[in-house]
């Protein structure tokens, strides 16, 4: 039993090198071990296509955040940063394409109507920015888990979650993680993909 516990602790801490989930996520990112699961998504008006595919698809880069529409904190800040990226992409389109994607992990409450209202408040241009939610709670768990995103119910109807900008390539591989205030660096990295 003790050996099993120690082995599990060794695996979760990347050989006792990290002590937080975010630290482990950074180690897995550097190793190229994080790839977004291609799960079905429900978009604002129709079912959204799978955004990243096994064989690749245009655009070449996705800047993705994970949010929920009732969030009073980090999600609003991410929305503001994504608005700035949308303006920059409108002004200088990228050959090969960069697409913004906001995915709600609140499958139970964020339906199409809720997402549409939220997107409208942010002035979303659907050609540049997609709002979607995984089709089922199981799909949400698979997608979040594949990228090491943590979203835990807070007991008050909301969530405690990590907020970051995820740079994914056309295959769904995580190529970079950026704090929300690092949106210019995230956009520059996406343009280079």
PDB file of C-alpha atoms in Angstrom:
ATOM      1  CA  UNK A   1       0.000   0.000   0.000  1.00  0.00           C
ATOM      2  CA  UNK A   2       2.776   2.442   0.882  1.00  0.00           C
ATOM      3  CA  UNK A   3       4.673   1.596  -2.310  1.00  0.00           C
ATOM      4  CA  UNK A   4       1.529   2.270  -4.335  1.00  0.00           C
ATOM      5  CA  UNK A   5       1.043   5.640  -2.598  1.00  0.00           C
ATOM      6  CA  UNK A   6       4.673   6.670  -3.116  1.00  0.00           C
ATOM      7  CA  UNK A   7       4.566   5.641  -6.792  1.00  0.00           C
ATOM      8  CA  UNK A   8       1.361   7.651  -7.288  1.00  0.00           C
ATOM      9  CA  UNK A   9       2.898  10.673  -5.565  1.00  0.00           C
ATOM     10  CA  UNK A  10       6.041  10.317  -7.704  1.00  0.00           C
ATOM     11  CA  UNK A  11       3.917  10.298 -10.888  1.00  0.00           C
ATOM     12  CA  UNK A  12       1.734  13.265  -9.884  1.00  0.00           C
ATOM     13  CA  UNK A  13       4.739  15.359  -8.824  1.00  0.00           C
ATOM     14  CA  UNK A  14       6.799  14.526 -11.949  1.00  0.00           C
ATOM     15  CA  UNK A  15       9.475  12.752  -9.959  1.00  0.00           C
ATOM     16  CA  UNK A  16       9.054  15.044  -6.955  1.00  0.00           C
ATOM     17  CA  UNK A  17       9.980  18.072  -9.099  1.00  0.00           C
ATOM     18  CA  UNK A  18       6.637  19.933  -8.867  1.00  0.00           C
ATOM     19  CA  UNK A  19       4.049  20.282  -6.141  1.00  0.00           C
ATOM     20  CA  UNK A  20       1.051  21.897  -7.857  1.00  0.00           C
ATOM     21  CA  UNK A  21      -1.252  20.879 -10.691  1.00  0.00           C
ATOM     22  CA  UNK A  22      -0.149  23.966 -12.612  1.00  0.00           C
ATOM     23  CA  UNK A  23       3.496  22.975 -12.167  1.00  0.00           C
ATOM     24  CA  UNK A  24       2.704  19.499 -13.463  1.00  0.00           C
ATOM     25  CA  UNK A  25       0.872  21.036 -16.414  1.00  0.00           C
ATOM     26  CA  UNK A  26       3.946  23.117 -17.257  1.00  0.00           C
ATOM     27  CA  UNK A  27       6.138  19.992 -17.168  1.00  0.00           C
ATOM     28  CA  UNK A  28       3.699  18.143 -19.426  1.00  0.00           C
ATOM     29  CA  UNK A  29       3.552  21.145 -21.802  1.00  0.00           C
ATOM     30  CA  UNK A  30       7.349  21.227 -22.138  1.00  0.00           C
ATOM     31  CA  UNK A  31       7.317  17.488 -22.851  1.00  0.00           C
ATOM     32  CA  UNK A  32       4.705  17.965 -25.596  1.00  0.00           C
ATOM     33  CA  UNK A  33       2.315  15.673 -23.713  1.00  0.00           C
ATOM     34  CA  UNK A  34      -0.839  17.821 -23.763  1.00  0.00           C
ATOM     35  CA  UNK A  35      -3.291  17.614 -26.638  1.00  0.00           C
ATOM     36  CA  UNK A  36      -6.894  18.785 -26.668  1.00  0.00           C
ATOM     37  CA  UNK A  37      -9.362  15.970 -27.003  1.00  0.00           C
ATOM     38  CA  UNK A  38     -11.567  16.379 -30.074  1.00  0.00           C
ATOM     39  CA  UNK A  39     -14.960  16.365 -28.383  1.00  0.00           C
ATOM     40  CA  UNK A  40     -18.296  17.469 -29.841  1.00  0.00           C
ATOM     41  CA  UNK A  41     -19.123  21.083 -29.068  1.00  0.00           C
ATOM     42  CA  UNK A  42     -22.393  23.006 -29.094  1.00  0.00           C
ATOM     43  CA  UNK A  43     -21.874  26.436 -30.605  1.00  0.00           C
ATOM     44  CA  UNK A  44     -23.892  29.619 -30.313  1.00  0.00           C
ATOM     45  CA  UNK A  45     -26.179  29.013 -33.285  1.00  0.00           C
ATOM     46  CA  UNK A  46     -25.446  25.491 -34.498  1.00  0.00           C
ATOM     47  CA  UNK A  47     -23.285  22.599 -33.448  1.00  0.00           C
ATOM     48  CA  UNK A  48     -19.708  23.761 -33.712  1.00  0.00           C
ATOM     49  CA  UNK A  49     -17.381  21.587 -35.723  1.00  0.00           C
ATOM     50  CA  UNK A  50     -14.566  19.858 -33.945  1.00  0.00           C
ATOM     51  CA  UNK A  51     -12.056  22.651 -33.924  1.00  0.00           C
ATOM     52  CA  UNK A  52      -8.918  20.563 -34.147  1.00  0.00           C
ATOM     53  CA  UNK A  53      -8.612  17.328 -36.045  1.00  0.00           C
ATOM     54  CA  UNK A  54      -6.296  14.351 -36.317  1.00  0.00           C
ATOM     55  CA  UNK A  55      -5.309  15.279 -39.877  1.00  0.00           C
ATOM     56  CA  UNK A  56      -5.254  19.014 -39.334  1.00  0.00           C
ATOM     57  CA  UNK A  57      -7.588  21.755 -40.454  1.00  0.00           C
ATOM     58  CA  UNK A  58      -7.467  25.468 -41.083  1.00  0.00           C
ATOM     59  CA  UNK A  59      -6.757  27.650 -39.197  1.00  0.00           C
ATOM     60  CA  UNK A  60      -3.212  26.852 -38.164  1.00  0.00           C
ATOM     61  CA  UNK A  61      -3.536  28.195 -34.609  1.00  0.00           C
ATOM     62  CA  UNK A  62      -6.196  28.512 -31.939  1.00  0.00           C
ATOM     63  CA  UNK A  63      -6.118  30.734 -28.879  1.00  0.00           C
ATOM     64  CA  UNK A  64      -8.436  29.055 -26.408  1.00  0.00           C
ATOM     65  CA  UNK A  65      -9.748  30.006 -22.999  1.00  0.00           C
ATOM     66  CA  UNK A  66     -12.040  28.074 -20.665  1.00  0.00           C
ATOM     67  CA  UNK A  67     -14.745  30.160 -19.036  1.00  0.00           C
ATOM     68  CA  UNK A  68     -18.286  30.159 -17.726  1.00  0.00           C
ATOM     69  CA  UNK A  69     -20.717  32.985 -18.414  1.00  0.00           C
ATOM     70  CA  UNK A  70     -21.630  33.775 -14.790  1.00  0.00           C
ATOM     71  CA  UNK A  71     -18.001  34.167 -13.683  1.00  0.00           C
ATOM     72  CA  UNK A  72     -17.464  37.514 -11.950  1.00  0.00           C
ATOM     73  CA  UNK A  73     -13.661  37.431 -12.107  1.00  0.00           C
ATOM     74  CA  UNK A  74     -11.049  35.882 -14.353  1.00  0.00           C
ATOM     75  CA  UNK A  75     -13.506  35.033 -17.148  1.00  0.00           C
ATOM     76  CA  UNK A  76     -14.433  38.695 -17.558  1.00  0.00           C
ATOM     77  CA  UNK A  77     -10.762  39.617 -17.705  1.00  0.00           C
ATOM     78  CA  UNK A  78     -10.151  36.907 -20.318  1.00  0.00           C
ATOM     79  CA  UNK A  79     -13.090  38.252 -22.328  1.00  0.00           C
ATOM     80  CA  UNK A  80     -11.496  41.693 -22.342  1.00  0.00           C
ATOM     81  CA  UNK A  81      -8.169  40.279 -23.489  1.00  0.00           C
ATOM     82  CA  UNK A  82      -9.868  38.257 -26.229  1.00  0.00           C
ATOM     83  CA  UNK A  83     -11.660  41.429 -27.385  1.00  0.00           C
ATOM     84  CA  UNK A  84      -8.256  43.060 -27.824  1.00  0.00           C
ATOM     85  CA  UNK A  85      -6.959  40.040 -29.758  1.00  0.00           C
ATOM     86  CA  UNK A  86     -10.079  40.121 -31.958  1.00  0.00           C
ATOM     87  CA  UNK A  87      -9.422  43.795 -32.763  1.00  0.00           C
ATOM     88  CA  UNK A  88      -5.784  43.002 -33.600  1.00  0.00           C
ATOM     89  CA  UNK A  89      -6.785  40.080 -35.840  1.00  0.00           C
ATOM     90  CA  UNK A  90      -9.390  42.255 -37.591  1.00  0.00           C
ATOM     91  CA  UNK A  91      -6.778  44.906 -38.283  1.00  0.00           C
ATOM     92  CA  UNK A  92      -4.089  42.456 -39.439  1.00  0.00           C
ATOM     93  CA  UNK A  93      -5.452  39.070 -40.554  1.00  0.00           C
ATOM     94  CA  UNK A  94      -3.049  36.152 -40.387  1.00  0.00           C
ATOM     95  CA  UNK A  95      -2.368  34.046 -43.488  1.00  0.00           C
ATOM     96  CA  UNK A  96      -3.245  30.467 -42.540  1.00  0.00           C
ATOM     97  CA  UNK A  97      -5.443  31.777 -39.782  1.00  0.00           C
ATOM     98  CA  UNK A  98      -5.638  32.305 -36.050  1.00  0.00           C
ATOM     99  CA  UNK A  99      -8.986  31.653 -34.433  1.00  0.00           C
ATOM    100  CA  UNK A 100     -10.141  32.611 -30.937  1.00  0.00           C
ATOM    101  CA  UNK A 101     -12.166  30.032 -29.029  1.00  0.00           C
ATOM    102  CA  UNK A 102     -13.948  30.442 -25.705  1.00  0.00           C
ATOM    103  CA  UNK A 103     -15.217  27.160 -24.293  1.00  0.00           C
ATOM    104  CA  UNK A 104     -17.562  27.092 -21.334  1.00  0.00           C
ATOM    105  CA  UNK A 105     -17.082  24.234 -18.912  1.00  0.00           C
ATOM    106  CA  UNK A 106     -20.469  24.942 -17.267  1.00  0.00           C
ATOM    107  CA  UNK A 107     -22.351  22.415 -19.396  1.00  0.00           C
ATOM    108  CA  UNK A 108     -25.430  22.493 -17.162  1.00  0.00           C
ATOM    109  CA  UNK A 109     -26.111  26.257 -17.364  1.00  0.00           C
ATOM    110  CA  UNK A 110     -24.351  27.648 -20.434  1.00  0.00           C
ATOM    111  CA  UNK A 111     -26.696  26.698 -23.238  1.00  0.00           C
ATOM    112  CA  UNK A 112     -26.732  28.272 -26.708  1.00  0.00           C
ATOM    113  CA  UNK A 113     -28.911  31.189 -25.632  1.00  0.00           C
ATOM    114  CA  UNK A 114     -26.670  32.006 -22.654  1.00  0.00           C
ATOM    115  CA  UNK A 115     -23.538  31.771 -24.810  1.00  0.00           C
ATOM    116  CA  UNK A 116     -25.125  33.965 -27.502  1.00  0.00           C
ATOM    117  CA  UNK A 117     -25.957  36.677 -24.948  1.00  0.00           C
ATOM    118  CA  UNK A 118     -22.453  36.539 -23.519  1.00  0.00           C
ATOM    119  CA  UNK A 119     -20.873  36.679 -26.990  1.00  0.00           C
ATOM    120  CA  UNK A 120     -23.090  39.621 -27.955  1.00  0.00           C
ATOM    121  CA  UNK A 121     -22.011  41.555 -24.846  1.00  0.00           C
ATOM    122  CA  UNK A 122     -18.390  41.032 -25.918  1.00  0.00           C
ATOM    123  CA  UNK A 123     -19.019  42.035 -29.545  1.00  0.00           C
ATOM    124  CA  UNK A 124     -17.832  38.703 -30.912  1.00  0.00           C
ATOM    125  CA  UNK A 125     -17.140  38.426 -34.643  1.00  0.00           C
ATOM    126  CA  UNK A 126     -17.962  34.750 -35.410  1.00  0.00           C
ATOM    127  CA  UNK A 127     -15.433  34.742 -38.246  1.00  0.00           C
ATOM    128  CA  UNK A 128     -12.685  35.286 -35.667  1.00  0.00           C
ATOM    129  CA  UNK A 129     -14.070  34.042 -32.352  1.00  0.00           C
ATOM    130  CA  UNK A 130     -16.142  30.961 -31.526  1.00  0.00           C
ATOM    131  CA  UNK A 131     -18.120  30.405 -28.327  1.00  0.00           C
ATOM    132  CA  UNK A 132     -19.027  26.817 -27.527  1.00  0.00           C
ATOM    133  CA  UNK A 133     -19.667  24.322 -24.752  1.00  0.00           C
ATOM    134  CA  UNK A 134     -18.908  20.586 -24.777  1.00  0.00           C
ATOM    135  CA  UNK A 135     -21.963  18.511 -25.673  1.00  0.00           C
ATOM    136  CA  UNK A 136     -22.042  16.587 -22.383  1.00  0.00           C
ATOM    137  CA  UNK A 137     -20.522  16.800 -18.902  1.00  0.00           C
ATOM    138  CA  UNK A 138     -18.385  13.766 -19.797  1.00  0.00           C
ATOM    139  CA  UNK A 139     -17.078  15.581 -22.902  1.00  0.00           C
ATOM    140  CA  UNK A 140     -16.215  18.589 -20.715  1.00  0.00           C
ATOM    141  CA  UNK A 141     -14.261  16.387 -18.280  1.00  0.00           C
ATOM    142  CA  UNK A 142     -12.364  14.741 -21.149  1.00  0.00           C
ATOM    143  CA  UNK A 143     -11.484  18.072 -22.795  1.00  0.00           C
ATOM    144  CA  UNK A 144     -10.448  19.787 -19.565  1.00  0.00           C
ATOM    145  CA  UNK A 145      -8.448  16.767 -18.447  1.00  0.00           C
ATOM    146  CA  UNK A 146      -6.627  16.509 -21.764  1.00  0.00           C
ATOM    147  CA  UNK A 147      -5.212  20.023 -21.250  1.00  0.00           C
ATOM    148  CA  UNK A 148      -4.772  19.900 -17.483  1.00  0.00           C
ATOM    149  CA  UNK A 149      -7.458  22.523 -16.867  1.00  0.00           C
ATOM    150  CA  UNK A 150      -8.912  22.445 -13.361  1.00  0.00           C
ATOM    151  CA  UNK A 151     -12.477  23.673 -12.718  1.00  0.00           C
ATOM    152  CA  UNK A 152     -13.904  22.840  -9.292  1.00  0.00           C
ATOM    153  CA  UNK A 153     -17.407  23.842  -8.123  1.00  0.00           C
ATOM    154  CA  UNK A 154     -17.041  26.444  -5.383  1.00  0.00           C
ATOM    155  CA  UNK A 155     -20.203  25.480  -3.522  1.00  0.00           C
ATOM    156  CA  UNK A 156     -21.793  28.854  -4.315  1.00  0.00           C
ATOM    157  CA  UNK A 157     -22.918  28.109  -7.862  1.00  0.00           C
ATOM    158  CA  UNK A 158     -19.620  29.050  -9.484  1.00  0.00           C
ATOM    159  CA  UNK A 159     -16.220  27.513 -10.041  1.00  0.00           C
ATOM    160  CA  UNK A 160     -12.648  27.919  -8.956  1.00  0.00           C
ATOM    161  CA  UNK A 161     -10.542  27.464 -12.076  1.00  0.00           C
ATOM    162  CA  UNK A 162      -7.243  28.275 -13.676  1.00  0.00           C
ATOM    163  CA  UNK A 163      -7.471  31.003 -16.256  1.00  0.00           C
ATOM    164  CA  UNK A 164      -4.981  31.003 -19.071  1.00  0.00           C
ATOM    165  CA  UNK A 165      -4.747  31.481 -22.799  1.00  0.00           C
ATOM    166  CA  UNK A 166      -3.975  28.155 -24.458  1.00  0.00           C
ATOM    167  CA  UNK A 167      -2.178  28.166 -27.801  1.00  0.00           C
ATOM    168  CA  UNK A 168      -3.161  25.070 -29.781  1.00  0.00           C
ATOM    169  CA  UNK A 169      -1.962  24.058 -33.210  1.00  0.00           C
ATOM    170  CA  UNK A 170      -4.257  22.639 -35.916  1.00  0.00           C
ATOM    171  CA  UNK A 171      -3.910  19.171 -34.390  1.00  0.00           C
ATOM    172  CA  UNK A 172      -4.972  20.320 -30.918  1.00  0.00           C
ATOM    173  CA  UNK A 173      -1.467  20.100 -29.436  1.00  0.00           C
ATOM    174  CA  UNK A 174      -0.854  22.597 -26.677  1.00  0.00           C
ATOM    175  CA  UNK A 175       2.026  24.752 -27.890  1.00  0.00           C
ATOM    176  CA  UNK A 176       1.956  27.459 -25.236  1.00  0.00           C
ATOM    177  CA  UNK A 177       0.284  28.707 -22.070  1.00  0.00           C
ATOM    178  CA  UNK A 178      -0.018  32.400 -21.362  1.00  0.00           C
ATOM    179  CA  UNK A 179      -1.357  34.380 -18.423  1.00  0.00           C
ATOM    180  CA  UNK A 180      -4.242  36.634 -19.392  1.00  0.00           C
ATOM    181  CA  UNK A 181      -2.135  39.805 -19.344  1.00  0.00           C
ATOM    182  CA  UNK A 182       0.277  38.099 -21.760  1.00  0.00           C
ATOM    183  CA  UNK A 183      -2.257  38.220 -24.597  1.00  0.00           C
ATOM    184  CA  UNK A 184       0.134  40.156 -26.897  1.00  0.00           C
ATOM    185  CA  UNK A 185       2.733  37.372 -26.517  1.00  0.00           C
ATOM    186  CA  UNK A 186       0.040  34.724 -27.046  1.00  0.00           C
ATOM    187  CA  UNK A 187      -1.130  36.424 -30.228  1.00  0.00           C
ATOM    188  CA  UNK A 188       2.448  36.847 -31.489  1.00  0.00           C
ATOM    189  CA  UNK A 189       3.144  33.131 -30.872  1.00  0.00           C
ATOM    190  CA  UNK A 190      -0.083  32.187 -32.671  1.00  0.00           C
ATOM    191  CA  UNK A 191       0.847  34.351 -35.652  1.00  0.00           C
ATOM    192  CA  UNK A 192       4.183  32.501 -35.875  1.00  0.00           C
ATOM    193  CA  UNK A 193       2.503  29.080 -35.945  1.00  0.00           C
TER     194      UNK A 193
END
